[in-house]
mmCIF file of C-alpha atoms and ligand atoms in Angstrom:
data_model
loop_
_atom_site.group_PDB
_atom_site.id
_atom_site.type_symbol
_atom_site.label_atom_id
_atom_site.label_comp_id
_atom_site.label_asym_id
_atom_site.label_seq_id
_atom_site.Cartn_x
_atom_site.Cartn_y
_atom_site.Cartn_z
ATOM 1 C CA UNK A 1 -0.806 -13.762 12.490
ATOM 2 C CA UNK A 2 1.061 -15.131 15.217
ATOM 3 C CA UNK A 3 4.435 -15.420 16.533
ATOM 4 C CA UNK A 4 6.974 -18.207 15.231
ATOM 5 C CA UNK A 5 6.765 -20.907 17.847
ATOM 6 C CA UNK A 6 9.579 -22.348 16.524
ATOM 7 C CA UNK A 7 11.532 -19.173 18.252
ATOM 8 C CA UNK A 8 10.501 -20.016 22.202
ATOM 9 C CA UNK A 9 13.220 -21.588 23.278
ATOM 10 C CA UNK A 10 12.420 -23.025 26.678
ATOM 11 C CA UNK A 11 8.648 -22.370 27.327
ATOM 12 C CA UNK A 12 6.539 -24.969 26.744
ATOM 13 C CA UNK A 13 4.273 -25.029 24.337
ATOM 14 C CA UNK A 14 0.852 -25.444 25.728
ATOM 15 C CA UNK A 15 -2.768 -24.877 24.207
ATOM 16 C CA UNK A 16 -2.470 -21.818 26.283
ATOM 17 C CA UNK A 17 0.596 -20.339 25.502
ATOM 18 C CA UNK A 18 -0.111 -21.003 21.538
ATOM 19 C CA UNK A 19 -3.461 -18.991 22.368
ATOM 20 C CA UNK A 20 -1.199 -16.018 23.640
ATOM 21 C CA UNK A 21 1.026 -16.345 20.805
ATOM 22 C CA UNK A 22 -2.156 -15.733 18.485
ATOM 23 C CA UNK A 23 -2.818 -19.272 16.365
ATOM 24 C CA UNK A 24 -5.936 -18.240 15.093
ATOM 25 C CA UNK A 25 -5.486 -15.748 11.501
ATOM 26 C CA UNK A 26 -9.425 -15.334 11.610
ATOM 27 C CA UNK A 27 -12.631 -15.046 13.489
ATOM 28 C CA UNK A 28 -15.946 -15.044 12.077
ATOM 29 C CA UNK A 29 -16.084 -11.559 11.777
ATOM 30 C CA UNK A 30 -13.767 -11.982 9.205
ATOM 31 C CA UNK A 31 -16.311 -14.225 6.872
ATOM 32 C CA UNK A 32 -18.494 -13.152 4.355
ATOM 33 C CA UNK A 33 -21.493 -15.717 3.871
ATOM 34 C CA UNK A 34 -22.730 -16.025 0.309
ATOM 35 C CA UNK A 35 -26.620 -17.195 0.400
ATOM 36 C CA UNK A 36 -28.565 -17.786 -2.897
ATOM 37 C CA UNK A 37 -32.358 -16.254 -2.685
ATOM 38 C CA UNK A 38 -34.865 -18.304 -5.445
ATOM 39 C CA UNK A 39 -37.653 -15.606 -6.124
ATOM 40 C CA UNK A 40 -41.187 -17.166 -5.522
ATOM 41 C CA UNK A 41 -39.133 -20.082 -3.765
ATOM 42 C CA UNK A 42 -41.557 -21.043 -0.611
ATOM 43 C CA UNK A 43 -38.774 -23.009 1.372
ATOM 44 C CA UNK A 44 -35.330 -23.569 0.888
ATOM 45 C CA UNK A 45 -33.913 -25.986 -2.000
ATOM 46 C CA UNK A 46 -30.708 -28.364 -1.665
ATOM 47 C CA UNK A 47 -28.146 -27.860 -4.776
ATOM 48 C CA UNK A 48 -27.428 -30.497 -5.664
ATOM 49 C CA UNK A 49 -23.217 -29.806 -6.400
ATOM 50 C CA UNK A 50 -22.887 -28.125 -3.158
ATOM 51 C CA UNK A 51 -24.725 -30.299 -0.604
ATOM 52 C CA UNK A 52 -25.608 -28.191 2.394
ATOM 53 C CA UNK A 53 -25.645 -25.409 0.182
ATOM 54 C CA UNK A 54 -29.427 -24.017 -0.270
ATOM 55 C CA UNK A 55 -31.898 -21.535 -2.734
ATOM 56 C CA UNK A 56 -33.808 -19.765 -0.192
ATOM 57 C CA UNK A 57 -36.706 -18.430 0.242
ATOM 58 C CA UNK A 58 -37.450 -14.980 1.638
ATOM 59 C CA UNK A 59 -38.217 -16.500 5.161
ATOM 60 C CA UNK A 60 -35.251 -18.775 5.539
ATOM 61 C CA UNK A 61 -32.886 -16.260 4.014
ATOM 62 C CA UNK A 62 -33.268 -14.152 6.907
ATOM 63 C CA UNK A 63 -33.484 -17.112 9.492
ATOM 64 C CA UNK A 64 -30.141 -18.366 8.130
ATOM 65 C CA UNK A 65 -28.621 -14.247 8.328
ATOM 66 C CA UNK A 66 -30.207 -14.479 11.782
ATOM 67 C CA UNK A 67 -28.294 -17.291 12.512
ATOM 68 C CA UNK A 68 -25.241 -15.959 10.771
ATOM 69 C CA UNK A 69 -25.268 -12.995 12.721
ATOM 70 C CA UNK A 70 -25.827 -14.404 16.159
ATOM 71 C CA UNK A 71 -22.626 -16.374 15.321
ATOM 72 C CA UNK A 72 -20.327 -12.898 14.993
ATOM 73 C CA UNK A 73 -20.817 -12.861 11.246
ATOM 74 C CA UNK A 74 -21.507 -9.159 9.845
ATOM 75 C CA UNK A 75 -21.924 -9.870 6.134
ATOM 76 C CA UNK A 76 -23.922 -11.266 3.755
ATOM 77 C CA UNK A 77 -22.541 -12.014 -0.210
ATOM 78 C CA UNK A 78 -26.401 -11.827 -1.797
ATOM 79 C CA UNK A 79 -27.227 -13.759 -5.230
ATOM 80 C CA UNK A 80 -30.685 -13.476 -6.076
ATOM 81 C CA UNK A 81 -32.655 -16.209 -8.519
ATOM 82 C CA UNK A 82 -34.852 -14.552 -10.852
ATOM 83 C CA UNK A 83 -37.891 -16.810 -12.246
ATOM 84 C CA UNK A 84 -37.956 -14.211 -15.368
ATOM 85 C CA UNK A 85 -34.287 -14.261 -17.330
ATOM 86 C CA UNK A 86 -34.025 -12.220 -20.766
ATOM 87 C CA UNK A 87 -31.192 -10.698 -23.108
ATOM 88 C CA UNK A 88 -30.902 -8.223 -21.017
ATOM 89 C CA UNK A 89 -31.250 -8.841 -17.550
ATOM 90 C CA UNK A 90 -34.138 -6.864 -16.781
ATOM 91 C CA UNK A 91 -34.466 -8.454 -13.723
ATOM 92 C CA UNK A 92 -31.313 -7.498 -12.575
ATOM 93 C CA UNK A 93 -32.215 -3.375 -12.027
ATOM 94 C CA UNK A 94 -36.034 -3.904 -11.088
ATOM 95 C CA UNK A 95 -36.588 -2.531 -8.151
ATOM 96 C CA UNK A 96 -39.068 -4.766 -7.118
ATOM 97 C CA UNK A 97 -36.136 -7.754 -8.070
ATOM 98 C CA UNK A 98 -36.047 -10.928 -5.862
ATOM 99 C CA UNK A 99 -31.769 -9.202 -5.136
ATOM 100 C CA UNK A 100 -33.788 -5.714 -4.420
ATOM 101 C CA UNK A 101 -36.116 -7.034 -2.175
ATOM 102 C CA UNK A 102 -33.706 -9.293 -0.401
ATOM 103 C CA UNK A 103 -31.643 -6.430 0.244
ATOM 104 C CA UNK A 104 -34.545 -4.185 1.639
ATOM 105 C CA UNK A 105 -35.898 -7.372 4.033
ATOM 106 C CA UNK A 106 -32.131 -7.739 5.388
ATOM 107 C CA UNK A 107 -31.566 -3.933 5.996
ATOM 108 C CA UNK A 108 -35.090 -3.590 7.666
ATOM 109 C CA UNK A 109 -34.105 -6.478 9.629
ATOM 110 C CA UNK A 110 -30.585 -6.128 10.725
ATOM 111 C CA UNK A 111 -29.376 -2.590 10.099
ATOM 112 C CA UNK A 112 -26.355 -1.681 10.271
ATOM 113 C CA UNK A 113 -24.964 -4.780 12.467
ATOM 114 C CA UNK A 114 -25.118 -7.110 8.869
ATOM 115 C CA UNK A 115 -23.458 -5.936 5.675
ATOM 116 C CA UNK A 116 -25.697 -6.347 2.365
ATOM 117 C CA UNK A 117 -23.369 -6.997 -0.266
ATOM 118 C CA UNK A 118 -25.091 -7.988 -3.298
ATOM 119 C CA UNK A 119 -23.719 -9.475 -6.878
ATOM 120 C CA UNK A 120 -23.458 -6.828 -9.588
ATOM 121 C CA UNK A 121 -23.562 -8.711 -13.108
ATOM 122 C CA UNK A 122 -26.061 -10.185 -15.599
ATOM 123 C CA UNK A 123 -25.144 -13.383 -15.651
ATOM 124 C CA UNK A 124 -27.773 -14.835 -12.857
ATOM 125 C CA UNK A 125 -30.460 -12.400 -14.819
ATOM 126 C CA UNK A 126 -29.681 -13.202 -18.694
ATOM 127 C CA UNK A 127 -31.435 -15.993 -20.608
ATOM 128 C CA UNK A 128 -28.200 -16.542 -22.534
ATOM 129 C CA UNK A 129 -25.880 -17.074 -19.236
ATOM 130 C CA UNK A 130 -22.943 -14.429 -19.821
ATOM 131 C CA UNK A 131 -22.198 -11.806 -17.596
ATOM 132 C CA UNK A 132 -22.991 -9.119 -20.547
ATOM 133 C CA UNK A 133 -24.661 -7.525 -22.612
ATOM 134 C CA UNK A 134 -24.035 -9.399 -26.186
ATOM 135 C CA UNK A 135 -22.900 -7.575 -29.391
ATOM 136 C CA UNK A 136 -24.560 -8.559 -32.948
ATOM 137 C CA UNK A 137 -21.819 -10.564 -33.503
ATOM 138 C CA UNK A 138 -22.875 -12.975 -30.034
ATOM 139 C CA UNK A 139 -19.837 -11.081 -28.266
ATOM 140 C CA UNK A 140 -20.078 -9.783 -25.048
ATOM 141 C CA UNK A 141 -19.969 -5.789 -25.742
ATOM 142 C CA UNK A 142 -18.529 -3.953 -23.141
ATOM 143 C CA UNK A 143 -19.896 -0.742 -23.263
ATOM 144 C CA UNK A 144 -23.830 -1.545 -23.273
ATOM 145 C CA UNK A 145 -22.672 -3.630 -20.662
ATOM 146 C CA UNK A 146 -21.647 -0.595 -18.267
ATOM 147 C CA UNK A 147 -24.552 1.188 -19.205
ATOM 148 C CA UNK A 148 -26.628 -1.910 -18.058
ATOM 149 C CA UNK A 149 -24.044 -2.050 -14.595
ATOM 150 C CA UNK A 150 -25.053 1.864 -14.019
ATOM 151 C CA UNK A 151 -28.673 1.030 -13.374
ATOM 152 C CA UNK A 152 -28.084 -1.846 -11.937
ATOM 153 C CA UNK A 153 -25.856 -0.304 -9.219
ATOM 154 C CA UNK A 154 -28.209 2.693 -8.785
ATOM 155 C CA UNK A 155 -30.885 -0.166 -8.480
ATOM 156 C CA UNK A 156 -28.853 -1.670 -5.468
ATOM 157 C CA UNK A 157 -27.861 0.773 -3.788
ATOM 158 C CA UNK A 158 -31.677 2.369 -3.949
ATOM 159 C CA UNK A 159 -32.223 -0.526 -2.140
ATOM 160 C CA UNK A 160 -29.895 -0.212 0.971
ATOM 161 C CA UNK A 161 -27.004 -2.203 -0.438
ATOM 162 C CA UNK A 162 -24.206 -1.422 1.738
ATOM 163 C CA UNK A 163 -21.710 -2.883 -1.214
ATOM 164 C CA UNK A 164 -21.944 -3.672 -4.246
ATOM 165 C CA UNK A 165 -19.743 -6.343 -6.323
ATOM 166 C CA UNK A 166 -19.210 -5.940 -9.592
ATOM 167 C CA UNK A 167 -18.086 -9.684 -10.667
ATOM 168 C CA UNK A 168 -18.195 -9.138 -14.652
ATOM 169 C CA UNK A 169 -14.494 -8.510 -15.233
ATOM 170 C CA UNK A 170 -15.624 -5.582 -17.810
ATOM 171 C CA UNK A 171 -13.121 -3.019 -18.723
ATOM 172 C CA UNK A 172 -13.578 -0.071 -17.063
ATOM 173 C CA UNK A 173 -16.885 -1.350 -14.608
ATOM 174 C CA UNK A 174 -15.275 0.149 -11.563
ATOM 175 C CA UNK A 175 -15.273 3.390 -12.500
ATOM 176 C CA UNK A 176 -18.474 3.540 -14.472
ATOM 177 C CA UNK A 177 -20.115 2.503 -11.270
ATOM 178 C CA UNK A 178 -18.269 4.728 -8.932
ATOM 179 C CA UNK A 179 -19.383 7.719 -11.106
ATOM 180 C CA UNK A 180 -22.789 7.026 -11.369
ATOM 181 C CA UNK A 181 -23.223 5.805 -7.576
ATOM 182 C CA UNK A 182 -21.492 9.394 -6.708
ATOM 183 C CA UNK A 183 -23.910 11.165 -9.135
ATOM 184 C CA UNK A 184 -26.972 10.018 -7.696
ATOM 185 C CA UNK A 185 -25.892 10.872 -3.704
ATOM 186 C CA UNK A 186 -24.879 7.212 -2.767
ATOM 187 C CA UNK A 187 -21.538 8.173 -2.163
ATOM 188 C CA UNK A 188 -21.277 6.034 0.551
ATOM 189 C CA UNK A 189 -22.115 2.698 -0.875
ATOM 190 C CA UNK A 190 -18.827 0.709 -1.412
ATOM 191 C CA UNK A 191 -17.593 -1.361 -4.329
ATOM 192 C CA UNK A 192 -15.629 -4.763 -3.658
ATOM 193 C CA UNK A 193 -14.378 -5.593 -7.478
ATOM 194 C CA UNK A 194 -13.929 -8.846 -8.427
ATOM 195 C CA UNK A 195 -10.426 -7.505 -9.649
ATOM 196 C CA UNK A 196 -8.557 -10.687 -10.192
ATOM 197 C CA UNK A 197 -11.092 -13.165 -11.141
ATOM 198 C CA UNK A 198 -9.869 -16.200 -13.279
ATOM 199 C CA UNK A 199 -11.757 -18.474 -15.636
ATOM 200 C CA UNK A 200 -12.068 -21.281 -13.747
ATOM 201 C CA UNK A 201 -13.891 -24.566 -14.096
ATOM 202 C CA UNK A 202 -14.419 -24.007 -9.918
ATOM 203 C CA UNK A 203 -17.511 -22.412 -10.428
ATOM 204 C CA UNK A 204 -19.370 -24.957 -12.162
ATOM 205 C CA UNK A 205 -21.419 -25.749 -9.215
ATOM 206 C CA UNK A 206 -22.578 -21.938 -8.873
ATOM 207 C CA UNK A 207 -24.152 -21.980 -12.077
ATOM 208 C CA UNK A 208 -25.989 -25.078 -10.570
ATOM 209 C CA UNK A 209 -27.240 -22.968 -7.881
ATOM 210 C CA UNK A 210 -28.141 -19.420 -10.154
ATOM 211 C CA UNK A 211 -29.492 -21.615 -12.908
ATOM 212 C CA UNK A 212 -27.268 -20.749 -15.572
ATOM 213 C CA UNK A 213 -26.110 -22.648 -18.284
ATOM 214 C CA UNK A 214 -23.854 -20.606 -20.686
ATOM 215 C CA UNK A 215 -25.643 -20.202 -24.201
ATOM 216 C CA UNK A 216 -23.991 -22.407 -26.842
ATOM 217 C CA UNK A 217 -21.840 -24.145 -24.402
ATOM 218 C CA UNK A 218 -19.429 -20.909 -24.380
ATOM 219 C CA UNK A 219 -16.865 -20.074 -22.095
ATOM 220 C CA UNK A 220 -16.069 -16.611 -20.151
ATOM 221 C CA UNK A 221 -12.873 -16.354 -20.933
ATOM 222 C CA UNK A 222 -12.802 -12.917 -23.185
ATOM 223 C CA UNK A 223 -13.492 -11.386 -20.415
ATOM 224 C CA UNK A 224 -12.415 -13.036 -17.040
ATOM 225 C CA UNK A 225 -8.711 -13.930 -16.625
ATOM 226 C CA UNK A 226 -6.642 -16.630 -17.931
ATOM 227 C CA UNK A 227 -5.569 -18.953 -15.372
ATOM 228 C CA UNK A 228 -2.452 -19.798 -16.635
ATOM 229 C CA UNK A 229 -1.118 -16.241 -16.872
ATOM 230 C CA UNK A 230 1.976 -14.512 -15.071
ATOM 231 C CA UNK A 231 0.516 -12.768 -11.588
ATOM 232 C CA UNK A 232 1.284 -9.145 -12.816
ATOM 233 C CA UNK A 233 -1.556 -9.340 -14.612
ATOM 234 C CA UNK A 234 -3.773 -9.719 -11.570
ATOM 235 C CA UNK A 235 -1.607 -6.986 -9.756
ATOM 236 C CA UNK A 236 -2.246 -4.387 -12.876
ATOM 237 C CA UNK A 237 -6.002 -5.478 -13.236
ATOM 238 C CA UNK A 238 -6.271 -4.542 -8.628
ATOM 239 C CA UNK A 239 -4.122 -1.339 -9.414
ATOM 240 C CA UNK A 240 -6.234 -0.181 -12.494
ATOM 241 C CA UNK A 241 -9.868 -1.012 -9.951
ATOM 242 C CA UNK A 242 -8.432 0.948 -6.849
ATOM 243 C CA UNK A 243 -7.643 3.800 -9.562
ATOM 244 C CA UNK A 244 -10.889 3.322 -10.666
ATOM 245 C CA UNK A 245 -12.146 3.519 -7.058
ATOM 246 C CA UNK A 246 -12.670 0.335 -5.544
ATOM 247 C CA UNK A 247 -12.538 -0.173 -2.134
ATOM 248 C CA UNK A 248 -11.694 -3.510 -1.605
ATOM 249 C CA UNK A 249 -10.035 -5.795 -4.349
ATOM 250 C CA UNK A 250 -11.303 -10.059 -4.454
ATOM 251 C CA UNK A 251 -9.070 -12.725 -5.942
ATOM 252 C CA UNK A 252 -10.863 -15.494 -6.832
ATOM 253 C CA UNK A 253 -10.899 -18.539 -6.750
ATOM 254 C CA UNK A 254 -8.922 -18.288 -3.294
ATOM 255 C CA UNK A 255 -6.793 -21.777 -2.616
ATOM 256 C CA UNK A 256 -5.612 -21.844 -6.273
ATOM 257 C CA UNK A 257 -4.288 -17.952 -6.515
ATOM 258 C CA UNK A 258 -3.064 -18.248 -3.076
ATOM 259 C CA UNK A 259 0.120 -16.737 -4.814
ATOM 260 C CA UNK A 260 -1.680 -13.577 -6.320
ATOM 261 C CA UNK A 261 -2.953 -13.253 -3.210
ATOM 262 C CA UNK A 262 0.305 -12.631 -1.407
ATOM 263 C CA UNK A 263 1.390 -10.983 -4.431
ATOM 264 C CA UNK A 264 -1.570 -8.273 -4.162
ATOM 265 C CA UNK A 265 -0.820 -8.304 -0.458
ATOM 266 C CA UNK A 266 2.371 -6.848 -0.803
ATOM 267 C CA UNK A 267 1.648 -4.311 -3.333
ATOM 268 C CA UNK A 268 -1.239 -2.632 -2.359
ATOM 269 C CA UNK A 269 -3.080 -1.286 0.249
ATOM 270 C CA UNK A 270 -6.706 -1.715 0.224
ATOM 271 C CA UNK A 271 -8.188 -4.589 1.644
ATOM 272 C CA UNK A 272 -8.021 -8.147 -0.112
ATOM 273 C CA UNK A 273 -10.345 -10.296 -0.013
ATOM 274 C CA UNK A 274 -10.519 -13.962 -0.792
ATOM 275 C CA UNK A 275 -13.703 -15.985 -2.971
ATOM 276 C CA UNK A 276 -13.480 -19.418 -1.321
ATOM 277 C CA UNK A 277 -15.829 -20.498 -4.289
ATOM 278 C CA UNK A 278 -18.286 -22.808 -5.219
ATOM 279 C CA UNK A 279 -15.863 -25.902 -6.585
ATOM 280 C CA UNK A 280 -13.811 -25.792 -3.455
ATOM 281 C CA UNK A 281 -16.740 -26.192 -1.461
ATOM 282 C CA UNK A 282 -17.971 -28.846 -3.385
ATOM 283 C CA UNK A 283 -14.165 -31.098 -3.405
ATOM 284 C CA UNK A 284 -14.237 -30.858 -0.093
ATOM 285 C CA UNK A 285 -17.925 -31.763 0.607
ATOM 286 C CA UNK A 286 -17.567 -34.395 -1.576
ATOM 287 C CA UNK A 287 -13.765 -35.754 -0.135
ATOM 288 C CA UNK A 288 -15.496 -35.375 3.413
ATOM 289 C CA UNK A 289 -18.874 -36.834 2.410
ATOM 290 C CA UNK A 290 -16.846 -40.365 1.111
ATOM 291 C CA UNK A 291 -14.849 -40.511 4.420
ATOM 292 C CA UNK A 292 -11.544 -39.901 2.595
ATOM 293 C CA UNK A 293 -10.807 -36.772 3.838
ATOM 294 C CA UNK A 294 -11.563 -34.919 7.309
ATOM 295 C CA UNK A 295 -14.228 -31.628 6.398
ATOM 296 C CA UNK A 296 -13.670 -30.236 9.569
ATOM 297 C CA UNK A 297 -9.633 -29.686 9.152
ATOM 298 C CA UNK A 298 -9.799 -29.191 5.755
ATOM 299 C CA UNK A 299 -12.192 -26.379 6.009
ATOM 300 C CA UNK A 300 -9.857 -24.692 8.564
ATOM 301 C CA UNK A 301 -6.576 -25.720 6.761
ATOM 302 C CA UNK A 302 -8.337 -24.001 3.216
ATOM 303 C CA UNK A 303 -9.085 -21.118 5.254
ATOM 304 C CA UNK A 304 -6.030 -20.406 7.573
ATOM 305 C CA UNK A 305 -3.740 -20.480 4.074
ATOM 306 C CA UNK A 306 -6.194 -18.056 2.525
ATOM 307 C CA UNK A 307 -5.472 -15.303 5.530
ATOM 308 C CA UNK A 308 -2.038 -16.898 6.047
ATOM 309 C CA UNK A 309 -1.247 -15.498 2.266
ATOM 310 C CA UNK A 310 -2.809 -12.235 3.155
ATOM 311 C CA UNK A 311 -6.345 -11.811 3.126
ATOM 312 C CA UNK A 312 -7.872 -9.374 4.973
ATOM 313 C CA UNK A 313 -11.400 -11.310 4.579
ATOM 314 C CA UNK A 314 -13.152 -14.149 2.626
ATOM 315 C CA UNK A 315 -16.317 -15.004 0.861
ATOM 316 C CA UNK A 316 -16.580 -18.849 2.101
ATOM 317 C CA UNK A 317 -19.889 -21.393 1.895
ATOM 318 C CA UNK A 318 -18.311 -22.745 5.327
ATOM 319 C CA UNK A 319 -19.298 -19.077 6.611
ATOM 320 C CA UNK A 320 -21.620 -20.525 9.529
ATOM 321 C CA UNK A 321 -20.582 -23.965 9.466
ATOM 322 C CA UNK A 322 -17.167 -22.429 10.871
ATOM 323 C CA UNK A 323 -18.376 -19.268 13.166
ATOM 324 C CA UNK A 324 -20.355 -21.806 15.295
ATOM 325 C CA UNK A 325 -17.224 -23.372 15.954
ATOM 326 C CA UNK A 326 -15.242 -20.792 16.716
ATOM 327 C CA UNK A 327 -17.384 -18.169 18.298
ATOM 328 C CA UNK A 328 -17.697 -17.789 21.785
HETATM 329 C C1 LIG D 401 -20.837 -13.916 -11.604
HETATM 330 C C2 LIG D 401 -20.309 -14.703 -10.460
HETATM 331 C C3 LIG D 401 -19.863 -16.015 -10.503
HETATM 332 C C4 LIG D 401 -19.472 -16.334 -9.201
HETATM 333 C C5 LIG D 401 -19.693 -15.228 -8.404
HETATM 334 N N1 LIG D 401 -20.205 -14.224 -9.199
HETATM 335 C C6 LIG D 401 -19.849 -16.980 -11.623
HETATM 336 C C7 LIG D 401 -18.948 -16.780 -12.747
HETATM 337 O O1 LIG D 401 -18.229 -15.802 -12.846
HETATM 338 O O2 LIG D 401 -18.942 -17.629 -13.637
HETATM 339 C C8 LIG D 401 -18.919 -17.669 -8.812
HETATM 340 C C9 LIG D 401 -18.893 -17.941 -7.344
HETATM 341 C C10 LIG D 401 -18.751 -19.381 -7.006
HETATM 342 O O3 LIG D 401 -18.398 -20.238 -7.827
HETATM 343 O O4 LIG D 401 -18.982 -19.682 -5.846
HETATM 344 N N2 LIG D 401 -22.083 -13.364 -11.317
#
């Protein structure tokens, strides 16, 4: 993290010596980047909320991983696009899903040198937007819904998923999927849980980019975390997921929970890592885009407080935009 310049006393303090002191928190290596892949999309598609931002295709999917990966990045957050949506998220465990086959044309591609870590929920495969399975009643019901995450994980990981990421927030998701992943030989197939995951207008601009408008005009928040909550209840949510058998823990979003972060940070020991998400991209696209506010710092002043506070890795859109600058 490097040392406390303030504490050299007579050296002086040039590029160099701030070099050797260790400035830099991260390297790419360190950065996951999240790409969107449109099912019968023929070339890649703008969103419009995060400009720069794009719904691939199959071919520029793996042109942009190429890319990714010839920049020192080694993982790939993977949200597929379904053109079919229902009440249950079919598409979601089909094998022959545009997430499935993104998975297998990575993995055939890159091996082991890029991570496939695909999005385990419902909410990108659902016709009414939630991340569920919903109840008679129109509430989300949490059991059918880990029945629904057990195929879908076995679905993933059939495909050469090397993680998967449960983002629901569903009671008990962690260990549902650890148990049935275990049962069916793919014990080595990781979970990152979405452990403290708040319900935050921030990702307004994802739903832009998975299609998904939430049924009714409804809101998420029986199930994901209430923002303005004390930070123990982040802490007890990570505990009860590494119990449960995650192996890594997310916060998210990152640069407003920079304090449950730290707080996670110092109280347990499994990696952290950060969800830079789709709102922060787009405030600072947008800032930068007007000329009020510099992208380039702010991209690297947003990410050096996110490892500053203690992550041990982030999901960030500036992925690429950032390992071209600093690799080499
Ligand atoms: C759920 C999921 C969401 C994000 C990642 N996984 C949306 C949500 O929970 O509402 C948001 C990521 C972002 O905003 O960049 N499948």
């Amino acid at each position: 993290m490097g040392y406390p310049l303030n504490r050299m006393r007579r050296t002086r303090l040039t590029p160099a010596i701030r070099a050797l002191l260790g400035s830099s928190t991260y390297r790419p290596q360190n950065l996951i980047l999240p790409m969107f892949v449109r099912e019968g999309a023929e070339s890649p598609k703008e969103i419009p909320s995060m400009p720069g931002v794009f719904q691939h295709s199959l071919t520029s999917f793996i042109q942009y991983a190429e890319r990714a990966q010839s920049f020192g990045i080694q993982a790939i957050a993977i949200f597929g696009v379904p053109m079919h949506k229902d009440a249950r998220g079919s598409e979601a465990s089909n094998p022959n899903g545009i997430t499935q086959v993104a998975i297998r044309v990575l993995k055939d591609r890159f091996g082991d040198s890029l991570l496939a870590i695909p999005d385990l929920c419902l909410d990108e495969f659902s016709d009414h937007g939630h991340c569920g399975i919903l109840g008679q009643n129109g509430e989300v019901d949490n059991d059918k819904t880990l029945d629904r995450y057990r195929e879908i994980a076995i679905s993933l990981a059939n495909s050469g998923a090397d993680i998967v990421a449960p983002s629901g927030m569903m009671d008990g998701q962690v260990g549902a999927i650890r148990q049935v992943l275990d049962d069916e030989g793919y014990t080595d197939c990781g979970i990152l849980a979405y452990s403290a995951k708040y319900a935050s207008c921030l990702y307004g601009p994802f739903r832009d980019a998975v299609e998904v408008s939430i049924q009714g005009g409804g809101d998420r928040k029986s199930y994901q975390q209430d923002i303005f909550r004390d930070k123990r209840e982040a802490l007890l949510e990570a505990k009860l997921d590494v119990d449960e058998g995650a192996d890594f823990v997310m916060v998210k979003p990152a640069g407003t929970n920079l304090d449950v972060i730290a707080h996670l940070r110092e109280n347990i020991d499994v990696p952290i890592c950060a969800y830079q998400v789709s709102g922060e991209y787009s405030m600072i696209a947008a800032a930068s885009a007007k000329g009020w506010l510099d992208r380039n710092s702010l991209i690297k002043e947003s990410l050096h407080s996110i490892f500053r506070s203690g992550a041990d890795m982030a999901i960030t859109y500036f992925a690429l935009e950032i390992a071209e600058e600093l690799y080499g």
